[in-house]
Coordinates of C-alpha atoms in Angstrom, one line a residue:
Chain O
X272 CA 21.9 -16.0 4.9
X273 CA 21.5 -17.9 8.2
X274 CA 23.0 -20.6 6.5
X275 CA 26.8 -19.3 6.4
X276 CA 26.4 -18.6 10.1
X277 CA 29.5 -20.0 11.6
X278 CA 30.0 -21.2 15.4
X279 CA 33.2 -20.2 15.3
X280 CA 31.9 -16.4 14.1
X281 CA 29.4 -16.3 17.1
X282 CA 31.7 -17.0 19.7
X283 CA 34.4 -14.6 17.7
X284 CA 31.3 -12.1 18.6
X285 CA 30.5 -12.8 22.3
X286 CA 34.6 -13.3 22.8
X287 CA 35.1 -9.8 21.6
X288 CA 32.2 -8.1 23.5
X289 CA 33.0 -9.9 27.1
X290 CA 36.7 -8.7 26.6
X291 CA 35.5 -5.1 25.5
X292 CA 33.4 -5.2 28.7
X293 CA 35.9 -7.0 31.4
X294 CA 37.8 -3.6 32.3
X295 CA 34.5 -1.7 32.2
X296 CA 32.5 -4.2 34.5
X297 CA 36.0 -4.8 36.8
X298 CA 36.3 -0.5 37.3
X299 CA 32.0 -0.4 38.1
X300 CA 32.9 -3.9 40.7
X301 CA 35.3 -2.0 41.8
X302 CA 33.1 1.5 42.3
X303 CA 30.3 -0.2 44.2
X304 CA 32.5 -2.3 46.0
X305 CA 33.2 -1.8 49.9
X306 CA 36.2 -3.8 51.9
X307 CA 37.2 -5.1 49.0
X308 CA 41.1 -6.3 50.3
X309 CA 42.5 -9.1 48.9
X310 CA 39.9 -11.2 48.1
X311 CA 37.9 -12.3 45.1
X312 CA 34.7 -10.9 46.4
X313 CA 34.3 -7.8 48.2
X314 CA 32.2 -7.4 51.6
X315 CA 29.4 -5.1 51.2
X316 CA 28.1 -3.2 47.5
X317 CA 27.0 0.5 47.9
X318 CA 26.5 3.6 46.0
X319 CA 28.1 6.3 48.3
X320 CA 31.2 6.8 46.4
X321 CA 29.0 8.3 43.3
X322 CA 27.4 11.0 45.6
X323 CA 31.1 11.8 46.8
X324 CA 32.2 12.0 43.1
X325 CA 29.2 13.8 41.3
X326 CA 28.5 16.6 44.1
X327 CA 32.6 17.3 44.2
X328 CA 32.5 20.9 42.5
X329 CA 36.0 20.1 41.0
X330 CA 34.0 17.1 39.0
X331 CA 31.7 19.7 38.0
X332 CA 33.4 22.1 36.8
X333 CA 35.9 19.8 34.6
X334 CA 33.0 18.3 33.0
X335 CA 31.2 21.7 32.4
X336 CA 34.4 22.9 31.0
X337 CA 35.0 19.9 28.5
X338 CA 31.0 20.5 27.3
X339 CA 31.6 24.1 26.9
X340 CA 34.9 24.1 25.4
X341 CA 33.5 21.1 22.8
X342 CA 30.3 23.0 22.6
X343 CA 32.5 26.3 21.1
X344 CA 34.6 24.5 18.5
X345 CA 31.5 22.4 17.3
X346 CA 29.8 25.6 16.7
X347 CA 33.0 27.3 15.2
X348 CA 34.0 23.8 13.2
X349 CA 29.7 24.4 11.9
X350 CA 30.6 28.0 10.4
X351 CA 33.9 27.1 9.0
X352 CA 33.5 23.8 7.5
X353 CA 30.4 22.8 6.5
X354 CA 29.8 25.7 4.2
X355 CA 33.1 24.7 2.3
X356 CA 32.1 20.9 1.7
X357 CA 28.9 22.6 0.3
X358 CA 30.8 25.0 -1.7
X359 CA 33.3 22.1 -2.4
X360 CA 30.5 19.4 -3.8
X361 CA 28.6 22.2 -5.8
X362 CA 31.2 24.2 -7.4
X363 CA 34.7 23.3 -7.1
X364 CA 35.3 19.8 -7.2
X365 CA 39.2 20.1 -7.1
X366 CA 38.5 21.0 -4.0
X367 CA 36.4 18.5 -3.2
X368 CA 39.0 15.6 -4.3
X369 CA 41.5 17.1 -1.6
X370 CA 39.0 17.6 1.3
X371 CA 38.8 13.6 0.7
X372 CA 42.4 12.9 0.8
X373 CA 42.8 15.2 4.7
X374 CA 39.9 12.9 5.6
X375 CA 42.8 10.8 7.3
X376 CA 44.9 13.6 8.8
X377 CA 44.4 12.8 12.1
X378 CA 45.8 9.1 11.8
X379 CA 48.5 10.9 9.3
X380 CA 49.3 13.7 11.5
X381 CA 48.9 12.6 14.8
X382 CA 48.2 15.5 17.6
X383 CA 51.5 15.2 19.5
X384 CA 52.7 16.5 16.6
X385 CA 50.6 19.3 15.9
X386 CA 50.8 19.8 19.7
X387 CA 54.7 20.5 18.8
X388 CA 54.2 23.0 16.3
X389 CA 50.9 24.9 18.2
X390 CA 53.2 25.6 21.0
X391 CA 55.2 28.1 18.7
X392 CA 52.0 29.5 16.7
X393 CA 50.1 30.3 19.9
X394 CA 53.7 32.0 21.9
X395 CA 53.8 34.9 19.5
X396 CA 51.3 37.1 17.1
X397 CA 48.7 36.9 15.8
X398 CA 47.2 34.2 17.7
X399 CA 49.3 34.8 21.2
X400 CA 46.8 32.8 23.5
X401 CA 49.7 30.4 25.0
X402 CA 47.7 28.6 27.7
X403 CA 44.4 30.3 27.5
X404 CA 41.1 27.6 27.2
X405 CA 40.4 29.3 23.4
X406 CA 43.6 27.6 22.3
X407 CA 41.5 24.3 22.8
X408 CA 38.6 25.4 20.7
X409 CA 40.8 26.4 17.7
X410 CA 42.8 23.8 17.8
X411 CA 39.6 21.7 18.2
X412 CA 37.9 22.2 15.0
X413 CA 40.4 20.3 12.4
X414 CA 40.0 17.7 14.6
X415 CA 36.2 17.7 13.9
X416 CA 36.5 17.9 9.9
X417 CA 36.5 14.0 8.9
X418 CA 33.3 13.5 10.4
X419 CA 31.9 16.5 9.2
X420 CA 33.3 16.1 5.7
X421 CA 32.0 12.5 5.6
X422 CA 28.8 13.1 7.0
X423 CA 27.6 16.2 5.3
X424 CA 28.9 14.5 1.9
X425 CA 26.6 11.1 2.6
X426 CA 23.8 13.7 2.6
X427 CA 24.9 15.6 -0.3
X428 CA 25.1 12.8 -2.7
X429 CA 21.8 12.0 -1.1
X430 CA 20.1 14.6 -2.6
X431 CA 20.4 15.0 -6.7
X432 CA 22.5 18.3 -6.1
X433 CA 22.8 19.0 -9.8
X434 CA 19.6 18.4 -10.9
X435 CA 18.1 20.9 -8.3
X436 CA 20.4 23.7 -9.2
X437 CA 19.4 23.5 -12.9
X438 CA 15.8 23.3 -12.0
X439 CA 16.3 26.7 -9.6
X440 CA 18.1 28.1 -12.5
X441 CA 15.5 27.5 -14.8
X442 CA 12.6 28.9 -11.9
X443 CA 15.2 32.0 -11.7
X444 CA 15.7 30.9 -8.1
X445 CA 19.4 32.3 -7.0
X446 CA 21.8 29.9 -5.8
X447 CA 22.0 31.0 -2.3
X448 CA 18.0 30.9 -1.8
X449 CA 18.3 26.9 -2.6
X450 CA 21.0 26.7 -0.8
X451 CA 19.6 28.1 2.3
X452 CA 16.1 26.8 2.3
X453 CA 16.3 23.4 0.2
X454 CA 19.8 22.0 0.7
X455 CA 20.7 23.2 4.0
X456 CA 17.8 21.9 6.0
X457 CA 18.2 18.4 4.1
X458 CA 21.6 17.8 5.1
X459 CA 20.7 18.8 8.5
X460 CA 20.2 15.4 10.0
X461 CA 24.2 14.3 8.4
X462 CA 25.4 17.7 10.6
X463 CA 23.5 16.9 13.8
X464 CA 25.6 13.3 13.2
X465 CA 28.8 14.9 12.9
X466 CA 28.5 17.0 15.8
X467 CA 27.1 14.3 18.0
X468 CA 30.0 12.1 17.2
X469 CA 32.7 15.0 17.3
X470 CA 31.2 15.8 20.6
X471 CA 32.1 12.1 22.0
X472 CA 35.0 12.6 20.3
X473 CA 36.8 16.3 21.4
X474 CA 35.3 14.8 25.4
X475 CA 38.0 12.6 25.5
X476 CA 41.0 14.8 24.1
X477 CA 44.1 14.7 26.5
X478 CA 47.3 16.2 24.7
X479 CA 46.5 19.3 23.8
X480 CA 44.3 19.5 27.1
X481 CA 47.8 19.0 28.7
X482 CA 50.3 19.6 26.5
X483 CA 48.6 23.7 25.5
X484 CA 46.7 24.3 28.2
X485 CA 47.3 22.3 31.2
X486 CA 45.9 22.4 34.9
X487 CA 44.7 25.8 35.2
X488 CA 41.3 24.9 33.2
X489 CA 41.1 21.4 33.8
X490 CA 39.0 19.7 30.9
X491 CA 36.9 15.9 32.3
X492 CA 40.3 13.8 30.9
X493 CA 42.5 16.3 32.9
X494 CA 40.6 16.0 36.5
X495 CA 40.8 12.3 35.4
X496 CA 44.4 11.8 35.0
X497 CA 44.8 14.0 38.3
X498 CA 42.6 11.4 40.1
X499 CA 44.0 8.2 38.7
X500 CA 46.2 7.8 41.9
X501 CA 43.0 8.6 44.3
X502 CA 41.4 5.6 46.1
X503 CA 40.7 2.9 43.7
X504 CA 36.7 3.4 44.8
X505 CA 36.7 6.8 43.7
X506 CA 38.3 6.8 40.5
X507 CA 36.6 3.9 39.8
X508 CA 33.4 6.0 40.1
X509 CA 35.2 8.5 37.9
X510 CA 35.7 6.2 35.3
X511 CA 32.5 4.4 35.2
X512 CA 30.6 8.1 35.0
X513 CA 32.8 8.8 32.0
X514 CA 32.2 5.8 29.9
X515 CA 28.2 6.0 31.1
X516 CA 28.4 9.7 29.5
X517 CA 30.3 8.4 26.4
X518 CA 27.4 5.4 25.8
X519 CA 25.0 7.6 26.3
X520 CA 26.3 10.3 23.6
X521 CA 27.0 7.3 21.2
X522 CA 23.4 6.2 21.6
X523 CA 22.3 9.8 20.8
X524 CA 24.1 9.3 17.5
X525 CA 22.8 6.4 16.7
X526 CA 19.3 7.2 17.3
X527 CA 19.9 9.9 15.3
X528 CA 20.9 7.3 12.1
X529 CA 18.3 4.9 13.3
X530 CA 15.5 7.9 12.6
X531 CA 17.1 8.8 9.3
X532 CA 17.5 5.2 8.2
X533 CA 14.3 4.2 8.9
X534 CA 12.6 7.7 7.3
X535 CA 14.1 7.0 3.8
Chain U
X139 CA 29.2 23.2 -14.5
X140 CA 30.3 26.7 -15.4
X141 CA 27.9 29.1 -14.4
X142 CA 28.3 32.7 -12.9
X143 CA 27.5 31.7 -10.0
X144 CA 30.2 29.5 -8.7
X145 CA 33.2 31.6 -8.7
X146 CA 31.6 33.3 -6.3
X147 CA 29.9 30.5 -4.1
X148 CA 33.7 29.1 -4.0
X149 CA 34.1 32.1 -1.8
X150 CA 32.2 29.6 0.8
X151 CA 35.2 27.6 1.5
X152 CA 37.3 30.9 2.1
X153 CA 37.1 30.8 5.7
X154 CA 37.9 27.3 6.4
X155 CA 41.2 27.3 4.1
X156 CA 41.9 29.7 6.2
X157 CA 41.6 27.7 9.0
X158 CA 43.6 25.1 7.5
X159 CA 46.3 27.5 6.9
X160 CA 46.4 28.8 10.2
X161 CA 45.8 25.4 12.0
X162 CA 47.1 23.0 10.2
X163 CA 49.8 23.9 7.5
X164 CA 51.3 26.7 9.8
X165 CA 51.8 24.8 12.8
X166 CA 53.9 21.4 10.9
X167 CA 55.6 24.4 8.9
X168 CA 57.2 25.7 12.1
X169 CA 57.7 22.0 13.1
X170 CA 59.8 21.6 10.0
X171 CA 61.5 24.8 9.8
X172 CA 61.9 24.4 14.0
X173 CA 63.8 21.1 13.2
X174 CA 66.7 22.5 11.7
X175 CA 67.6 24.7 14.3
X176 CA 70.3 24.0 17.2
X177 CA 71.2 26.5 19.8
X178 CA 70.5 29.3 17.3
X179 CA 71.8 27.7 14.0
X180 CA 70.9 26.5 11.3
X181 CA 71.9 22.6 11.2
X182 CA 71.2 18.7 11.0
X183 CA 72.2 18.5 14.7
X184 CA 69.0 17.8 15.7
X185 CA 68.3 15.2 13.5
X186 CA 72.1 13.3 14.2
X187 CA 71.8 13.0 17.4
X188 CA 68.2 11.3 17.0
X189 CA 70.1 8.9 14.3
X190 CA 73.3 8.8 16.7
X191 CA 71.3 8.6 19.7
X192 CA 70.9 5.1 21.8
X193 CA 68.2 6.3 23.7
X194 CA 66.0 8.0 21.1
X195 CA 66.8 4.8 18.7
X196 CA 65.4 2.9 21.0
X197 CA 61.9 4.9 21.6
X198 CA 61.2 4.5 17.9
X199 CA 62.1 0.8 18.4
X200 CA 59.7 0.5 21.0
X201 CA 56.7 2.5 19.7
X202 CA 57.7 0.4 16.4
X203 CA 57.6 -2.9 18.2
X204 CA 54.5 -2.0 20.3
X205 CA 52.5 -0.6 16.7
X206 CA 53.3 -3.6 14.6
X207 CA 52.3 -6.3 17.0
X208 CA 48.9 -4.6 18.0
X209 CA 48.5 -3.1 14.4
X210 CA 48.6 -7.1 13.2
X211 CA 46.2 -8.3 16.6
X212 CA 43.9 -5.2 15.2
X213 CA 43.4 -6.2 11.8
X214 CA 43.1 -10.0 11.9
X215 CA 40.3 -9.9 15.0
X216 CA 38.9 -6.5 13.2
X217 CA 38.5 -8.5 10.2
X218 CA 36.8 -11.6 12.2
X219 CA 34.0 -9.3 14.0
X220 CA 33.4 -7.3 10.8
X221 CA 32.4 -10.6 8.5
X222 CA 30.8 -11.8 11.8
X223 CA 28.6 -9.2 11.6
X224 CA 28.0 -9.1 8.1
X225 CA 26.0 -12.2 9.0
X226 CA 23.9 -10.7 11.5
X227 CA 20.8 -8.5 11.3
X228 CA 20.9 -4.6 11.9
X229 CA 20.5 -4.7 15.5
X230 CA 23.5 -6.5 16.7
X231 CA 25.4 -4.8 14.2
X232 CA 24.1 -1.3 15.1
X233 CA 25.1 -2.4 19.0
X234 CA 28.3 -3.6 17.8
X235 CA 29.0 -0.4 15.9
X236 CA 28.2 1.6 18.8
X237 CA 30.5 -0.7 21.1
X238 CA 33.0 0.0 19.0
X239 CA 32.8 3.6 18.9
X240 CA 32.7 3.7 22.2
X241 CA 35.8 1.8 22.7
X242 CA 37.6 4.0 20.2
X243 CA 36.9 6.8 22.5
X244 CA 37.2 5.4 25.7
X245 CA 41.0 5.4 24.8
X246 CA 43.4 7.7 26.8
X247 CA 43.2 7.9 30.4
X248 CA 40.2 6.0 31.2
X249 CA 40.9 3.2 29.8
X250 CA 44.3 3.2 31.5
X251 CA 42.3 3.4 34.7
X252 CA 40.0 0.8 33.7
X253 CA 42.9 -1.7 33.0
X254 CA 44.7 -1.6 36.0
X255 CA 41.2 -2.3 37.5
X256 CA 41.4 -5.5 35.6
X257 CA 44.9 -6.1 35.7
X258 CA 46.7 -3.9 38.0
X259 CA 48.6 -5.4 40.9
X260 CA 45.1 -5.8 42.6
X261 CA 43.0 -6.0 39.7
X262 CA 40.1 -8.1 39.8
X263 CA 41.6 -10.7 36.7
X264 CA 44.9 -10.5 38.3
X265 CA 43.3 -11.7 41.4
X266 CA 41.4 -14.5 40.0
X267 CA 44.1 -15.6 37.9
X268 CA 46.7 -15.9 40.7
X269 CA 43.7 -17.9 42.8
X270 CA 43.4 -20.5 40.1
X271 CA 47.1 -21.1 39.9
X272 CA 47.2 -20.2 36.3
X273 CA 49.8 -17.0 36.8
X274 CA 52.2 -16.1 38.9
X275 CA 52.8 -12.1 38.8
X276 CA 51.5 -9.7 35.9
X277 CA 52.8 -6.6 35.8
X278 CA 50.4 -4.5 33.3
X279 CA 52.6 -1.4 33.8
X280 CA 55.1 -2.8 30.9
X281 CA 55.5 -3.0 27.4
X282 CA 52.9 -6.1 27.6
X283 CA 50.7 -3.9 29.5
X284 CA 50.8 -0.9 26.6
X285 CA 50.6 -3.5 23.8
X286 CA 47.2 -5.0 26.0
X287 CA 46.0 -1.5 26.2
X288 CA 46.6 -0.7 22.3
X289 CA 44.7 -3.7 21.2
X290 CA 41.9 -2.6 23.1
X291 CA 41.0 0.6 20.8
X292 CA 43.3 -0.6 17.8
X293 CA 40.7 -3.5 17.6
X294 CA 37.7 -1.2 18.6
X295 CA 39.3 1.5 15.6
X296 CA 39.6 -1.7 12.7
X297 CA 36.1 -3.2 13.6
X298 CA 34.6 0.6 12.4
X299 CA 36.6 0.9 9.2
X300 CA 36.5 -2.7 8.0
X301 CA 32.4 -3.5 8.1
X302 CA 31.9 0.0 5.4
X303 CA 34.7 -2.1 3.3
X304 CA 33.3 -5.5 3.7
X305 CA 29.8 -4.0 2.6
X306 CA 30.9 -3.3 -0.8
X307 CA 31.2 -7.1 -1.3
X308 CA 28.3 -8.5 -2.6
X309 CA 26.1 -11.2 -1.0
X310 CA 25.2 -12.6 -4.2
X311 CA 28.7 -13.1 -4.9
X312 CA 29.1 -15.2 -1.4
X313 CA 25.9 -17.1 -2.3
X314 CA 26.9 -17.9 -5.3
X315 CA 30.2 -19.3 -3.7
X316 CA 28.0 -21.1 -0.8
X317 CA 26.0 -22.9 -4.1
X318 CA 29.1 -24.0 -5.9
X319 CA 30.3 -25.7 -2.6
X320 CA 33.0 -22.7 -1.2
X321 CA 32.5 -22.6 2.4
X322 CA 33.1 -19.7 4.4
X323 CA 36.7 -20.0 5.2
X324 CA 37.6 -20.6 1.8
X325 CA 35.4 -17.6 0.5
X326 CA 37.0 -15.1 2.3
X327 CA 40.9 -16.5 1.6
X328 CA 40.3 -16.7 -1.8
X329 CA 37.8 -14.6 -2.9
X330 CA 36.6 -11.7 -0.3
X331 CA 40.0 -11.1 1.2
X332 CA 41.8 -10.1 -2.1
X333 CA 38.7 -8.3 -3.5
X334 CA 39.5 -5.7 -0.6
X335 CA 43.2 -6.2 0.0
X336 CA 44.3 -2.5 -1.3
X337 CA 41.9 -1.0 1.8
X338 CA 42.8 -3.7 3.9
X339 CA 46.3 -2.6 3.6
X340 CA 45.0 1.4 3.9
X341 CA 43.3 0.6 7.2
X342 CA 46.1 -1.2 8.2
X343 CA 48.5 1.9 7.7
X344 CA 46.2 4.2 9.3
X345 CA 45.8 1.7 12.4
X346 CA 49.9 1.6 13.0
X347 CA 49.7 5.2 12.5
X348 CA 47.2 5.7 15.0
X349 CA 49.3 3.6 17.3
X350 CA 52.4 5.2 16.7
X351 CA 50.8 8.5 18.0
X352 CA 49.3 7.4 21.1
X353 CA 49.8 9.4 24.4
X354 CA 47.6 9.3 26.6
X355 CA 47.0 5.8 27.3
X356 CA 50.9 5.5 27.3
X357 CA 51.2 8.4 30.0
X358 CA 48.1 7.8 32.0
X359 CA 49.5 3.5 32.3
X360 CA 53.3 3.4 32.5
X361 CA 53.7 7.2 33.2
X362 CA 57.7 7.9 31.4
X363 CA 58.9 4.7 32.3
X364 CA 58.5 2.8 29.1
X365 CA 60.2 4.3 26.2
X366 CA 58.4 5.5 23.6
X367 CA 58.3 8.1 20.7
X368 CA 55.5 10.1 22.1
X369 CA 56.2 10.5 25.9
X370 CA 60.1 11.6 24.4
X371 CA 58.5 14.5 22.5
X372 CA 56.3 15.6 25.2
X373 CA 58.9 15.4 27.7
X374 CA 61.1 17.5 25.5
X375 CA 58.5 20.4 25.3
X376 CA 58.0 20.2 28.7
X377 CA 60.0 22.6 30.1
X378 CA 62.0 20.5 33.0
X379 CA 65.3 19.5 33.1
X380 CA 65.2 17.9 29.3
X381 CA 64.0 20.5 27.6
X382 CA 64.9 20.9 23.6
X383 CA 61.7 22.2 21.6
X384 CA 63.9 22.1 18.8
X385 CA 65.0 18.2 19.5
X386 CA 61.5 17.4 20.0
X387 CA 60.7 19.2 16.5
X388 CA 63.2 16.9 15.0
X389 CA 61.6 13.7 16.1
X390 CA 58.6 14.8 15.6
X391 CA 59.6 15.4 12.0
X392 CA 61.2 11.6 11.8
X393 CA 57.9 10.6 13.3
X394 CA 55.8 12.0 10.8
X395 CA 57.9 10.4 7.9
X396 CA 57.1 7.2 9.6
X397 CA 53.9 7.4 9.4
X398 CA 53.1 9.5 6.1
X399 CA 55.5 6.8 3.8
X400 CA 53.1 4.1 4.3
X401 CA 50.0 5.7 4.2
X402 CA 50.9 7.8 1.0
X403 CA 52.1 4.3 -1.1
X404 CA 48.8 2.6 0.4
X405 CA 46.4 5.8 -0.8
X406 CA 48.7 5.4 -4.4
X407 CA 47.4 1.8 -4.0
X408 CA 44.2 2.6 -3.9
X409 CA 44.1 5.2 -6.4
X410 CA 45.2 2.3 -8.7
X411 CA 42.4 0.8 -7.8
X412 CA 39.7 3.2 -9.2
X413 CA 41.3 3.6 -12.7

């Protein structure tokens, strides 16, 4: 197909990566940058800033409480949702049909919105955690359900589903034995995908972060947002750490389709 | 597929329409049912004085103005990388999928940060710009500077939902094209471009949606001083001197019409499109 290759599509390409790259590669300038006043160029290049930045304890502790708090609603969005597109795909495909159609609530329903209505729900019983950190893992897990639903549905229609739970039938093999030991460990790879990229994903949440919970557990996009005003070499530091941890996570994920890809 | 065992197995969802119930259709219930309420009544108050109101006319104005414009920049460069990667081989397109995700979630504060590294009143561009004479002064914490900072994940956002659309074209049916004498250009105009319109015009809805709903970059760049829907209704929730939960219900509600019209007539579309 090398033929259709248009010059005009390459530099389209290389045009789109430099401009995704130029405020990246202008913060990390400006992180390793010293007596930088004025000019183009700066006077001297050095690393001292990231010491400052990743042994400050308040650094640690937001980032610690962003994995932790992520880490809680992946393992509650797990329990809750990926038994039901299971249950959905196997038996109860009306079900199934309207699990595709929320696939887009988050674009549909954006979370200032939901923020909005959350501030009422969570102010009075049953779930009267106003400002408590658990209000960000509940009100993390809906967030996680396209990427769930999506991935553990790829994997689903992977496998023949029906033809395995006729074959069980006929071997007098209960449902819940297949599902456990065949179907669950083959869609395991399309789960550890979801929660990867949810986990890149919940990192950079800010409004309910804000808007719920506020500065008394400050999340990693919190501590940001407090130290946007700090000297331009720090937060640049800030910054450049956060997008290093978001390439690496999105690398993870990748790898992880890479392996599956190349497997089947 | 009616067997003994599924009514039971359906029990397997149980927990998380529960979840949806409590976390999803709960919460916009009380939005809705919040929306008609002024100082203690029931009324439309809430809801006149957004329609009535000069200042809260003109936030929906803005966020429209800003979503259209970088809704349009996102789709017609989305659409560019995604067949320019259709003619690469899987590694460029795997590292351009992963750049793109990782734009889509470097949105929000960060990137804010980032752009006023770049363009900021000391930013490195801004700086090299003004020393080759080819601007004067750019302010990037203004309207131009939100609708810079949109494109930036709007772009990142339509690049990841166009190339699973454009894959569902055939090769064959471009090689065919390329042997009859259609060049590329002319392919896609005529041929590729209205084989996918009706999801072209569902991403597209999803992409000013997504737009529309954007905070955090908006707060973390221009702070309140631009306009828009989103920094109203968090300022109204606040707590401070403008408090109205019950006004910010209201535009949340007008919000959420905004964006649920178009994307329910383009998912109609599209149902069309299987039958």
């Amino acid at each position: 197909m090398t033929t259709t290759r248009h010059p005009a599509l390459t530099a389209t390409l290389w045009l789109a990566a430099i401009l995704m790259l130029l405020p990246v590669l202008a913060t990390f300038l400006n992180s390793i940058a010293t007596g930088w006043t004025g000019g183009i160029l700066p006077s001297g290049l050095s690393l001292d800033a990231y010491q400052t930045i990743l042994s400050d304890s308040r650094f640690q502790s937001a980032l610690l409480r962003s994995i932790v708090v992520a880490g809680l609603a992946l393992f509650l969005a797990c329990l809750l949702i990926v038994p039901a597109v299971i249950a959905a795909h196997l038996y109860w495909p009306a079900l199934d049909t309207w699990m595709a159609r929320l696939v887009i609530l988050p674009y549909a329903v954006p979370t200032i919105i939901l923020m909005v209505g959350y501030l009422r729900v969570f102010s009075a019983p049953p779930l009267q955690f106003s400002g408590q950190p658990i209000v960000l893992v509940l009100t993390y897990v809906p967030l996680c359900f396209p990427m769930f639903y999506i991935n553990v549905k790829n994997s689903l229609q992977a496998l023949d589903t029906t033809e395995l739970l006729e074959a069980s039938r006929l071997l007098g093999i209960g449902d819940a034995r297949l599902l456990r030991r065949v179907i669950l460990p083959s869609i395991f790879p399309g789960i550890a995908l979801a929660v990867v990229l949810n986990f890149a994903g919940l990192m950079s949440e800010f409004v309910y972060a804000r808007m719920l919970v506020g500065g008394q557990f400050e999340t990693l996009q919190m501590y940001m947002f407090a130290q946007r005003d700090l000297s331009g070499r720090l937060s640049s530091v800030i910054v450049t750490v956060y997008f290093l941890i978001t390439l690496l996570i999105t690398f993870a994920a990748f790898r992880l389709v890479w392996r599956t890809e190349t497997k089947s | 597929m009616s067997h003994h065992a599924s009514p039971v197995m359906k029990f397997l969802a149980a927990p998380f329409l529960v979840m949806l119930a409590g976390l999803v259709v709960w919460p916009l219930a009380t939005v809705l049912i919040d929306s008609f309420s002024k100082s203690g009544a029931w009324s439309l108050g809430n809801y006149v004085e957004i329609l009535t109101s000069a200042y809260y006319g003109q936030s929906f104005v803005n966020s429209l103005l800003i979503s259209v414009v970088t809704t349009a920049i996102g789709m017609i460069f989305g659409f560019l990388i995604a067949v320019s990667l259709r003619y690469r081989k899987g590694g460029t397109r795997r590292i351009a999928m992963a750049l793109a995700n990782i734009g889509a979630n470097f949105a929000g504060v960060p990137l804010a940060m980032a752009l006023v590294f770049l363009l900021g009143l000391n930013g490195t561009l801004t700086l090299l710009l003004k020393a080759s004479g080819l601007i004067g002064s750019l302010n990037v914490y203004s309207l131009t500077g939100l609708i810079i900072a949109y494109c930036y994940f709007q772009i990142a956002l339509a690049v990841l939902l166009i190339i699973p659309v454009l894959d569902a074209i055939e090769a064959e049916l471009e090689e065919a094209a390329s042997l009859i004498g259609v060049g590329t250009t002319r392919f896609w105009l005529r041929v590729g471009l209205p084989v996918v319109a009706r999801q072209m015009i569902a991403i597209t809805t999803l992409l000013f949606a997504n737009a529309m709903g954007t905070y955090a970059t908006t707060l973390a760049l221009t702070g309140t001083s631009v306009n828009v829907v989103t920094i109203r209704i968090s300022e109204l929730v606040s707590g401070d001197v403008f408090s109205d939960p019950n006004l910010a219900n209201a535009i949340a509600m007008v919000l959420l019409l905004v964006l649920l019209v178009p994307i329910l007539v383009s998912q109609l579309l599209l149902k069309g499109d299987k039958r």
